[in-house]
Short mmCIF file of C-alpha atoms and ligand atoms in Angstrom, two decimals:
data_model
loop_
_atom_site.label_atom_id
_atom_site.label_comp_id
_atom_site.label_asym_id
_atom_site.label_seq_id
_atom_site.Cartn_x
_atom_site.Cartn_y
_atom_site.Cartn_z
CA MET A 232 -32.37 1.89 -25.76
CA PRO A 233 -32.13 0.53 -22.18
CA PHE A 234 -29.49 3.13 -21.16
CA GLN A 235 -32.11 5.83 -21.72
CA LYS A 236 -33.72 5.05 -18.36
CA PHE A 237 -30.68 6.60 -16.63
CA GLU A 238 -31.58 9.99 -18.16
CA LEU A 239 -28.13 10.57 -19.58
CA HIS A 240 -27.06 13.45 -21.81
CA THR A 241 -27.90 12.75 -25.45
CA LEU A 242 -24.27 13.03 -26.57
CA LEU A 243 -23.27 10.51 -23.91
CA LEU A 244 -26.08 8.18 -25.00
CA LYS A 245 -24.81 8.55 -28.55
CA GLY A 246 -21.33 7.51 -27.38
CA ILE A 247 -22.70 4.48 -25.51
CA ASN A 248 -24.67 3.53 -28.60
CA THR A 249 -21.62 3.84 -30.87
CA CYS A 250 -19.68 1.56 -28.51
CA GLY A 251 -22.33 -1.05 -29.23
CA PHE A 252 -23.53 -1.32 -25.63
CA GLU A 253 -27.11 -2.48 -26.05
CA SER A 254 -27.99 -2.97 -22.42
CA PRO A 255 -26.24 -2.34 -19.10
CA THR A 256 -24.18 -5.15 -17.60
CA GLU A 257 -25.03 -6.27 -14.07
CA ILE A 258 -22.53 -3.93 -12.42
CA GLN A 259 -23.78 -1.02 -14.53
CA GLU A 260 -27.40 -1.87 -13.71
CA LYS A 261 -26.58 -1.79 -10.00
CA ALA A 262 -24.00 1.01 -9.84
CA LEU A 263 -25.29 3.59 -12.33
CA PRO A 264 -28.47 4.68 -10.51
CA LEU A 265 -26.51 5.18 -7.28
CA ALA A 266 -23.42 6.73 -8.84
CA LEU A 267 -25.53 9.14 -10.87
CA GLN A 268 -27.15 10.34 -7.64
CA GLY A 269 -23.74 11.16 -6.18
CA GLN A 270 -23.62 8.19 -3.81
CA ASP A 271 -20.26 6.77 -2.64
CA ILE A 272 -19.90 3.18 -3.79
CA ILE A 273 -17.75 0.17 -3.03
CA ALA A 274 -18.13 -2.35 -5.81
CA THR A 275 -16.53 -5.76 -5.80
CA ALA A 276 -16.29 -6.22 -9.53
CA GLN A 277 -13.33 -6.96 -11.71
CA THR A 278 -12.42 -6.38 -15.33
CA GLY A 279 -14.66 -8.10 -17.82
CA THR A 280 -17.84 -7.10 -15.99
CA GLY A 281 -18.15 -3.67 -17.61
CA LYS A 282 -17.00 -1.92 -14.42
CA THR A 283 -15.06 0.80 -16.26
CA ALA A 284 -18.17 2.15 -17.94
CA ALA A 285 -19.91 1.92 -14.53
CA PHE A 286 -17.72 4.82 -13.38
CA VAL A 287 -16.92 6.50 -16.70
CA ILE A 288 -20.61 7.07 -17.53
CA PRO A 289 -21.35 8.92 -14.22
CA ALA A 290 -18.14 10.94 -14.66
CA LEU A 291 -19.13 12.01 -18.18
CA GLN A 292 -22.70 12.73 -17.10
CA GLN A 293 -21.35 14.92 -14.30
CA LEU A 294 -19.34 16.86 -16.88
CA ALA A 295 -22.35 17.20 -19.15
CA LYS A 296 -24.29 18.71 -16.25
CA THR A 297 -21.75 21.48 -15.78
CA TRP A 298 -21.46 22.36 -19.44
CA THR A 299 -22.36 25.74 -20.72
CA VAL A 300 -23.49 25.42 -24.30
CA GLN A 301 -21.24 22.46 -25.11
CA ARG A 302 -18.14 24.08 -23.63
CA ASN A 303 -16.73 22.43 -20.59
CA THR A 304 -15.56 24.33 -17.58
CA GLY A 305 -11.93 23.28 -17.70
CA ILE A 306 -11.84 22.46 -14.02
CA THR A 307 -10.62 18.94 -13.38
CA GLN A 308 -13.68 17.20 -12.01
CA THR A 309 -12.75 13.54 -12.08
CA LEU A 310 -9.66 11.68 -10.95
CA VAL A 311 -9.30 7.98 -11.74
CA LEU A 312 -6.46 6.24 -9.96
CA THR A 313 -5.35 2.84 -11.25
CA PRO A 314 -2.55 0.53 -10.07
CA THR A 315 -1.01 -0.12 -13.49
CA ARG A 316 -0.33 1.80 -16.66
CA GLU A 317 -2.15 -0.77 -18.76
CA LEU A 318 -5.29 -0.29 -16.74
CA ALA A 319 -4.91 3.50 -16.93
CA ASN A 320 -4.61 3.23 -20.71
CA GLN A 321 -7.69 1.06 -20.84
CA VAL A 322 -9.74 3.48 -18.76
CA THR A 323 -8.52 6.34 -20.97
CA GLU A 324 -9.61 4.42 -24.05
CA ASN A 325 -13.06 3.87 -22.51
CA ILE A 326 -13.35 7.59 -21.79
CA ARG A 327 -12.29 8.41 -25.34
CA GLN A 328 -14.86 6.08 -26.82
CA LEU A 329 -17.80 6.81 -24.55
CA GLY A 330 -17.13 10.54 -24.61
CA ARG A 331 -16.28 10.83 -28.29
CA PHE A 332 -19.17 13.22 -29.00
CA MET A 333 -18.59 15.31 -25.90
CA ARG A 334 -15.38 17.22 -26.55
CA ILE A 335 -13.94 16.37 -23.16
CA ARG A 336 -10.34 17.01 -22.20
CA TYR A 337 -8.49 14.32 -20.37
CA ALA A 338 -4.93 13.36 -19.54
CA ASN A 339 -3.37 9.99 -18.99
CA ILE A 340 -0.65 10.49 -16.38
CA VAL A 341 1.42 7.34 -15.98
CA GLY A 342 5.05 6.53 -15.30
CA GLY A 343 7.55 5.16 -17.80
CA VAL A 344 6.81 7.80 -20.45
CA PRO A 345 8.55 11.14 -21.05
CA TYR A 346 7.62 14.16 -18.98
CA PRO A 347 7.23 17.00 -21.50
CA PRO A 348 3.96 15.87 -23.15
CA GLN A 349 2.42 15.32 -19.72
CA ILE A 350 3.58 18.72 -18.48
CA ARG A 351 2.07 20.33 -21.60
CA LEU A 352 -1.19 18.47 -21.07
CA LEU A 353 -1.34 19.41 -17.39
CA SER A 354 -0.83 23.08 -18.18
CA GLN A 355 -4.11 23.05 -20.09
CA ALA A 356 -7.66 22.87 -18.81
CA LEU A 357 -8.60 19.26 -18.15
CA ASP A 358 -11.86 17.60 -17.22
CA ILE A 359 -10.56 14.17 -16.25
CA ILE A 360 -7.20 12.84 -15.09
CA ILE A 361 -6.47 9.13 -15.26
CA ALA A 362 -3.29 8.32 -13.37
CA THR A 363 -1.08 5.82 -11.65
CA PRO A 364 -0.05 6.98 -8.16
CA GLY A 365 3.73 7.47 -8.55
CA ARG A 366 3.73 9.85 -11.49
CA LEU A 367 0.70 11.76 -10.21
CA ILE A 368 2.42 12.40 -6.86
CA ASP A 369 5.46 13.64 -8.69
CA HIS A 370 3.39 16.17 -10.65
CA LEU A 371 1.55 17.13 -7.46
CA ASN A 372 4.87 17.77 -5.68
CA ASN A 373 5.87 20.05 -8.54
CA GLY A 374 2.63 21.96 -8.38
CA ARG A 375 1.50 20.91 -11.84
CA VAL A 376 -1.83 19.38 -10.83
CA ASP A 377 -4.75 20.94 -9.03
CA LEU A 378 -7.07 18.38 -7.48
CA SER A 379 -8.92 20.84 -5.27
CA GLN A 380 -12.08 20.84 -7.40
CA ILE A 381 -12.42 17.09 -7.93
CA LYS A 382 -16.04 16.00 -7.74
CA ILE A 383 -15.59 12.30 -8.48
CA PHE A 384 -12.65 10.25 -7.24
CA VAL A 385 -12.39 6.70 -8.60
CA LEU A 386 -10.11 4.14 -7.04
CA ASP A 387 -9.91 1.33 -9.57
CA GLU A 388 -8.67 -2.14 -8.63
CA ALA A 389 -8.08 -1.00 -5.08
CA ASP A 390 -6.98 -4.44 -3.94
CA ARG A 391 -4.22 -4.48 -6.54
CA MET A 392 -3.25 -0.95 -5.61
CA LEU A 393 -2.68 -2.01 -2.01
CA ASP A 394 -1.02 -5.24 -3.09
CA MET A 395 1.52 -3.19 -5.02
CA GLY A 396 2.35 -1.14 -1.95
CA PHE A 397 0.60 2.08 -3.02
CA VAL A 398 -1.35 2.57 0.21
CA ASN A 399 0.54 5.64 1.38
CA ASP A 400 0.52 7.16 -2.11
CA VAL A 401 -3.25 6.75 -2.27
CA LYS A 402 -3.62 8.45 1.11
CA THR A 403 -1.29 11.30 0.04
CA ILE A 404 -3.31 11.88 -3.11
CA ALA A 405 -6.61 11.68 -1.22
CA GLN A 406 -5.39 14.47 1.08
CA GLN A 407 -5.28 16.80 -1.93
CA LEU A 408 -8.94 16.18 -2.76
CA PRO A 409 -11.82 18.20 -1.39
CA GLU A 410 -13.75 16.58 1.46
CA GLN A 411 -16.99 17.15 -0.40
CA ARG A 412 -16.69 14.69 -3.23
CA GLN A 413 -18.01 11.40 -4.48
CA THR A 414 -15.71 8.39 -4.16
CA LEU A 415 -16.19 5.20 -6.14
CA LEU A 416 -14.03 2.26 -5.14
CA PHE A 417 -13.73 -0.85 -7.31
CA SER A 418 -11.99 -3.95 -6.09
CA ALA A 419 -11.98 -7.61 -7.06
CA THR A 420 -11.93 -8.58 -3.40
CA PHE A 421 -12.98 -6.90 -0.21
CA GLU A 422 -10.41 -7.99 2.29
CA LYS A 423 -9.28 -6.19 5.42
CA GLU A 424 -6.84 -3.79 3.73
CA VAL A 425 -9.47 -2.67 1.23
CA GLN A 426 -12.04 -2.26 4.01
CA ASP A 427 -9.60 -0.11 5.97
CA ILE A 428 -8.84 2.24 3.09
CA ALA A 429 -12.53 2.38 2.19
CA GLN A 430 -13.34 3.43 5.72
CA GLN A 431 -10.85 6.26 5.49
CA LEU A 432 -11.78 7.55 2.04
CA LEU A 433 -15.50 6.95 1.56
CA THR A 434 -18.57 8.42 3.21
CA ASN A 435 -21.55 6.12 3.89
CA PRO A 436 -20.80 3.98 0.86
CA VAL A 437 -23.27 1.54 -0.62
CA LYS A 438 -21.74 -1.86 -1.21
CA ILE A 439 -22.34 -3.64 -4.49
CA GLU A 440 -21.19 -7.23 -4.75
CA LEU A 441 -20.85 -9.29 -7.88
CA THR A 442 -18.41 -11.75 -6.43
CA HIS A 443 -20.53 -14.79 -7.19
CA ALA A 444 -20.62 -14.30 -10.94
CA PHE A 445 -17.02 -13.10 -10.88
CA LYS A 446 -15.74 -16.24 -9.22
CA LYS A 447 -17.74 -18.54 -11.41
CA HIS A 448 -16.81 -17.06 -14.78
CA GLU A 449 -19.70 -18.91 -16.35
CA ALA A 450 -18.84 -17.96 -19.94
CA ILE A 451 -15.44 -19.63 -19.63
CA LYS A 452 -14.97 -23.39 -19.88
CA GLN A 453 -12.26 -24.40 -17.46
CA HIS A 454 -10.15 -27.56 -17.60
CA ILE A 455 -7.06 -28.94 -15.98
CA LEU A 456 -4.54 -31.07 -17.82
CA GLN A 457 -2.16 -33.13 -15.75
CA ALA A 458 1.45 -32.77 -16.91
CA ASP A 459 4.47 -34.90 -16.06
CA ASP A 460 7.15 -32.28 -16.57
CA TYR A 461 8.15 -29.19 -18.60
CA SER A 462 8.37 -30.94 -21.95
CA HIS A 463 4.98 -32.57 -21.40
CA LYS A 464 3.52 -29.15 -20.60
CA HIS A 465 5.08 -27.85 -23.78
CA ALA A 466 3.54 -30.61 -25.88
CA LEU A 467 0.12 -30.01 -24.29
CA LEU A 468 0.42 -26.28 -24.94
CA ARG A 469 1.29 -26.80 -28.60
CA HIS A 470 -1.70 -29.08 -28.97
CA ILE A 471 -4.00 -26.44 -27.42
CA LEU A 472 -2.58 -23.72 -29.65
CA LYS A 473 -3.48 -25.74 -32.72
CA ASP A 474 -7.19 -25.65 -31.83
CA ARG A 475 -9.14 -24.48 -34.88
CA GLU A 476 -11.41 -22.36 -32.69
CA LEU A 477 -8.45 -20.43 -31.34
CA GLN A 478 -8.17 -16.83 -32.44
CA GLN A 479 -5.67 -15.56 -29.92
CA ALA A 480 -4.33 -16.97 -26.66
CA VAL A 481 -2.68 -15.74 -23.50
CA VAL A 482 -0.25 -18.12 -21.84
CA PHE A 483 0.72 -17.37 -18.27
CA THR A 484 4.04 -18.26 -16.70
CA SER A 485 5.20 -17.53 -13.17
CA THR A 486 8.39 -15.64 -14.00
CA LYS A 487 9.60 -13.10 -16.57
CA ARG A 488 12.44 -15.39 -17.55
CA SER A 489 10.16 -18.34 -18.22
CA ALA A 490 7.80 -16.07 -20.20
CA GLU A 491 10.66 -15.02 -22.48
CA LYS A 492 11.98 -18.54 -22.84
CA LEU A 493 8.55 -19.92 -23.67
CA ALA A 494 7.79 -17.16 -26.20
CA ASP A 495 11.11 -17.89 -27.95
CA GLN A 496 10.38 -21.60 -28.01
CA LEU A 497 6.89 -21.04 -29.41
CA ASN A 498 8.21 -18.71 -32.11
CA GLU A 499 10.75 -21.36 -33.08
CA ARG A 500 7.87 -23.82 -33.41
CA GLY A 501 5.99 -21.45 -35.71
CA PHE A 502 3.48 -19.95 -33.24
CA LYS A 503 3.71 -16.19 -33.61
CA SER A 504 4.20 -15.12 -30.02
CA ALA A 505 4.76 -11.90 -28.14
CA VAL A 506 5.86 -11.46 -24.55
CA LEU A 507 4.63 -9.16 -21.79
CA HIS A 508 6.08 -8.79 -18.31
CA GLY A 509 6.76 -6.24 -15.63
CA ASP A 510 10.41 -5.73 -16.55
CA MET A 511 9.51 -4.22 -19.90
CA LYS A 512 9.41 -0.46 -20.38
CA GLN A 513 6.01 1.10 -20.87
CA THR A 514 6.59 1.73 -24.57
CA ALA A 515 7.57 -1.92 -25.13
CA ARG A 516 4.51 -3.12 -23.21
CA LYS A 517 2.25 -0.87 -25.25
CA ARG A 518 3.84 -2.08 -28.48
CA THR A 519 3.17 -5.69 -27.48
CA ILE A 520 -0.46 -4.97 -26.67
CA ASP A 521 -0.85 -3.18 -30.02
CA ILE A 522 0.68 -6.20 -31.77
CA MET A 523 -1.93 -8.40 -30.14
CA LYS A 524 -4.78 -5.99 -30.81
CA ARG A 525 -3.84 -5.81 -34.50
CA ASN A 526 -3.65 -9.59 -34.53
CA HIS A 527 -0.01 -9.56 -35.60
CA ALA A 528 0.70 -12.25 -33.00
CA GLN A 529 -1.42 -15.19 -32.05
CA VAL A 530 -0.02 -15.94 -28.63
CA LEU A 531 0.84 -13.64 -25.77
CA VAL A 532 3.11 -15.14 -23.13
CA ALA A 533 2.74 -13.08 -19.99
CA THR A 534 3.21 -12.84 -16.26
CA ASP A 535 0.38 -11.82 -13.92
CA VAL A 536 1.48 -8.27 -13.33
CA ALA A 537 1.61 -7.35 -16.98
CA ALA A 538 -1.60 -9.00 -18.06
CA ARG A 539 -3.89 -7.36 -15.54
CA GLY A 540 -6.52 -5.30 -17.32
CA LEU A 541 -5.74 -6.73 -20.74
CA ASP A 542 -8.92 -6.35 -22.78
CA ILE A 543 -8.73 -8.03 -26.18
CA LYS A 544 -11.99 -9.52 -27.35
CA THR A 545 -10.37 -12.00 -29.73
CA ILE A 546 -8.61 -13.86 -26.93
CA THR A 547 -10.40 -17.19 -27.04
CA HIS A 548 -7.97 -19.27 -24.98
CA VAL A 549 -6.08 -18.80 -21.72
CA VAL A 550 -3.44 -21.31 -20.72
CA ASN A 551 -1.87 -21.43 -17.29
CA PHE A 552 1.49 -22.90 -18.18
CA ASP A 553 2.36 -22.43 -14.50
CA LEU A 554 -0.41 -22.13 -11.95
CA PRO A 555 -0.63 -18.83 -10.10
CA GLN A 556 0.70 -18.86 -6.57
CA VAL A 557 -2.11 -16.62 -5.33
CA ALA A 558 -5.53 -18.16 -5.90
CA GLU A 559 -7.21 -14.87 -6.75
CA ASP A 560 -4.86 -14.36 -9.71
CA TYR A 561 -6.43 -17.40 -11.34
CA ILE A 562 -9.69 -15.48 -11.65
CA HIS A 563 -7.92 -12.51 -13.23
CA ARG A 564 -5.97 -14.69 -15.61
CA ILE A 565 -8.90 -16.63 -17.01
CA GLY A 566 -10.87 -13.38 -17.22
CA ARG A 567 -8.65 -12.38 -20.18
CA THR A 568 -10.97 -14.53 -22.28
CA GLY A 569 -14.77 -14.65 -22.40
CA ARG A 570 -14.92 -10.86 -22.51
CA ALA A 571 -17.98 -8.75 -23.20
CA GLY A 572 -20.41 -11.64 -23.47
CA MET A 573 -18.14 -13.92 -25.57
CA ASN A 574 -17.26 -17.51 -24.64
CA GLY A 575 -13.76 -18.58 -23.74
CA ILE A 576 -11.76 -21.61 -22.68
CA ALA A 577 -9.08 -21.86 -20.02
CA PHE A 578 -6.60 -24.69 -19.51
CA SER A 579 -4.39 -25.11 -16.49
CA LEU A 580 -1.38 -27.36 -16.94
CA VAL A 581 -0.85 -29.00 -13.58
CA GLY A 582 2.66 -30.34 -13.08
CA PRO A 583 3.87 -32.17 -9.97
CA SER A 584 4.54 -28.92 -8.09
CA ASP A 585 1.30 -27.20 -9.14
CA TRP A 586 -1.25 -29.33 -7.25
CA ALA A 587 -1.10 -27.37 -4.03
CA TYR A 588 -1.90 -24.19 -5.96
CA LEU A 589 -4.77 -25.91 -7.76
CA TYR A 590 -6.38 -26.97 -4.48
CA GLU A 591 -6.08 -23.44 -3.20
CA ILE A 592 -7.72 -22.07 -6.37
CA GLU A 593 -10.58 -24.53 -6.08
CA LYS A 594 -11.07 -23.62 -2.44
CA PHE A 595 -11.15 -19.93 -3.35
CA THR A 596 -13.56 -20.23 -6.26
CA GLY A 597 -15.69 -22.96 -4.69
CA ASN A 598 -15.52 -24.90 -7.96
CA LYS A 599 -13.76 -28.13 -8.72
CA ILE A 600 -12.17 -27.73 -12.14
CA SER A 601 -12.79 -30.65 -14.43
CA GLN A 602 -9.83 -32.72 -15.48
CA THR A 603 -9.36 -33.75 -19.07
CA VAL A 604 -6.79 -35.67 -21.12
CA ILE A 605 -5.62 -35.21 -24.68
CA GLU A 606 -5.36 -38.42 -26.62
CA GLY A 607 -1.74 -39.32 -27.23
CA LEU A 608 -0.60 -36.82 -24.59
CA GLU A 609 -1.85 -38.58 -21.48
CA PRO A 610 0.27 -38.19 -18.35
CA ARG A 611 2.53 -41.13 -17.62
CA LEU A 612 0.57 -42.06 -14.51
CA ALA A 613 -2.74 -42.27 -16.34
CA LYS A 614 -4.20 -45.74 -16.72
CA PRO A 615 -6.21 -46.26 -19.93
CA GLY A 616 -9.93 -46.04 -19.29
CA LEU A 617 -9.57 -45.06 -15.63
CA PRO A 618 -10.29 -41.60 -14.23
CA LEU A 619 -7.16 -39.68 -13.34
CA LYS A 620 -6.33 -39.53 -9.68
CA ARG A 621 -5.41 -36.27 -8.08
CA PRO A 622 -2.49 -36.46 -5.68
CA HIS A 623 -3.52 -36.51 -2.04
CA SER A 624 -4.02 -33.04 -0.65
CA ALA A 625 -1.05 -33.69 1.67
CA ALA A 626 0.89 -32.15 -1.24
CA GLN A 627 -0.38 -28.85 0.09
CA LYS A 628 1.65 -29.32 3.24
CA ARG A 629 4.87 -29.81 1.33
CA GLN A 630 4.42 -26.59 -0.60
CA PRO A 631 2.62 -23.88 1.34
CA VAL A 632 0.59 -21.52 -0.78
CA LYS A 633 1.57 -17.88 -0.59
CA LYS A 634 -0.89 -15.55 1.02
CA HIS A 635 -0.71 -11.85 0.29
CA LYS A 636 -1.89 -10.59 3.61
CA ARG A 637 0.42 -8.04 5.15
CA ASN A 638 0.47 -4.97 7.28
CA MET A 639 -0.98 -2.08 5.27
CA ASP A 640 1.51 0.53 6.37
CA LYS A 641 4.61 -1.55 5.89
CA PRO A 642 6.16 -1.80 2.45
CA PRO A 643 5.80 -5.31 1.04
CA ARG A 644 8.78 -7.60 1.40
CA PRO A 645 9.15 -9.45 -1.88
CA LYS A 646 9.65 -13.15 -1.35
CA THR A 647 8.39 -14.97 -4.38
CA GLY A 648 9.15 -14.27 -8.02
CA ARG A 649 5.64 -12.89 -8.41
CA GLN A 650 5.87 -10.64 -5.38
CA ALA A 651 9.25 -9.41 -6.53
CA GLU A 652 7.71 -8.56 -9.88
CA LEU A 653 4.78 -6.77 -8.27
CA LYS A 654 7.16 -4.75 -6.16
CA LYS A 655 9.31 -3.96 -9.17
CA ALA A 656 6.30 -2.87 -11.20
CA ALA A 657 5.28 -0.64 -8.31
CA SER A 658 8.70 0.90 -7.97
CA GLN A 659 8.88 1.47 -11.72
CA GLU A 660 5.71 3.50 -11.44
CA HIS A 661 7.78 5.77 -9.19
CA SER A 662 11.25 5.56 -10.63
CA GLU A 663 10.39 5.88 -14.29
CA ASN A 664 8.70 9.19 -13.64
P1 AMP B 803 -14.42 -3.78 -18.26
O1 AMP B 803 -14.96 -4.72 -17.21
O2 AMP B 803 -14.71 -2.38 -17.95
O3 AMP B 803 -12.96 -4.06 -18.49
O4 AMP B 803 -15.18 -4.09 -19.64
C1 AMP B 803 -15.05 -5.31 -20.31
C2 AMP B 803 -15.51 -5.20 -21.73
O5 AMP B 803 -16.94 -5.08 -21.78
C3 AMP B 803 -14.97 -4.00 -22.50
O6 AMP B 803 -14.54 -4.43 -23.76
C4 AMP B 803 -16.16 -3.07 -22.63
O7 AMP B 803 -16.08 -2.30 -23.81
C5 AMP B 803 -17.32 -4.03 -22.67
N1 AMP B 803 -18.60 -3.49 -22.15
C6 AMP B 803 -18.77 -2.66 -21.10
N2 AMP B 803 -20.07 -2.40 -20.91
C7 AMP B 803 -20.75 -3.06 -21.87
C8 AMP B 803 -22.14 -3.19 -22.20
N3 AMP B 803 -23.07 -2.57 -21.49
N4 AMP B 803 -22.45 -3.95 -23.26
C9 AMP B 803 -21.49 -4.60 -23.98
N5 AMP B 803 -20.16 -4.53 -23.71
C10 AMP B 803 -19.79 -3.77 -22.67
#
């Protein structure tokens, strides 16, 4: 087994084997040797690359090293900080699966769920804590968590964390950690804000970049479909959802309201659809994800915030009903399909106001997305037999694309629907404590 070369504990190898991981993914190949030696790492890798196991395996191996005859020490050795509850749940699930033969004790500490079970968990000996910043700070303030013995600190999706305005929370938490520790930072991008926080929290980190593969998403076929208006988009979507190859689909809209409206309309048309957005309580979000995982719904209509980290292997299709206003989100959206070596297909429905966003996406990814038409559903402007013309890029000037650069220490000022939702999701992490 190729994972054997990393000299992992046999019970951990057994867990990896049971998960069906035959060989390390690229990020694991690059990160594991360094992480297992205790090196600080900055990795630009996003979900879908196998990045979670790239930090969970070293964390479990570290625990195995400190075991005394299969009993763990009970000192919390690893802290994983994630921006969203969904991602925290996903990391927890990875730990459960990879560590299933290891009798490890872990706690998932996120907002939006009742306190008492968490307080009970935190009063016991724990090996690993997986948390979102708001709730963890609350427990820290109440003296319920001891982070003084942490050996491995993982900052997952650091760019998202900063985007959601968690920079000061991250710094506050980091102050509670011992100076002598290993820090592993994962981020989809490595922009200025991430570099700044990395400089403050990491010591001589090695940088691992997978950006090329990440931006290309080679396992995912990408198409754009030109749409005249909302009802044309709707007709195109219904056509896509009837694809025989489709197992499950995620459809992205730009606002919560439009996600709910679209899910209702699809249900009325006989497509079993669920909805996921940042306004939903944690329990409702979890229920929706379970519904999808059990295949009780075929379509998930979602906004960006809620769908981050969604890992369902049977999602074969992603449809951008509205294009994302931030180019990078496009990469995250289409990454909901084509997971763990599977193929996927992504359609972007480009209406008159979406072109500027499309150009920005293509600039960001360095790829021109191929345009296609569906027979009988051609856009009005299409001339039979002639290639479709894209509007002149002057459209960009009419509708400036939102950038998400801002001063790190200032709270974000929500302007767009998406930013407002990000902010709300962030504040829920605090307020629903
Ligand atoms: P992640 O990027 O951590 O969200 O992982 C994406 C998916 O890849 C998850 O479903 C993992 O279970 C799966 N995965 C992670 N590592 C491997 C591997 N070495 N072989 C096959 N699948 C993997």
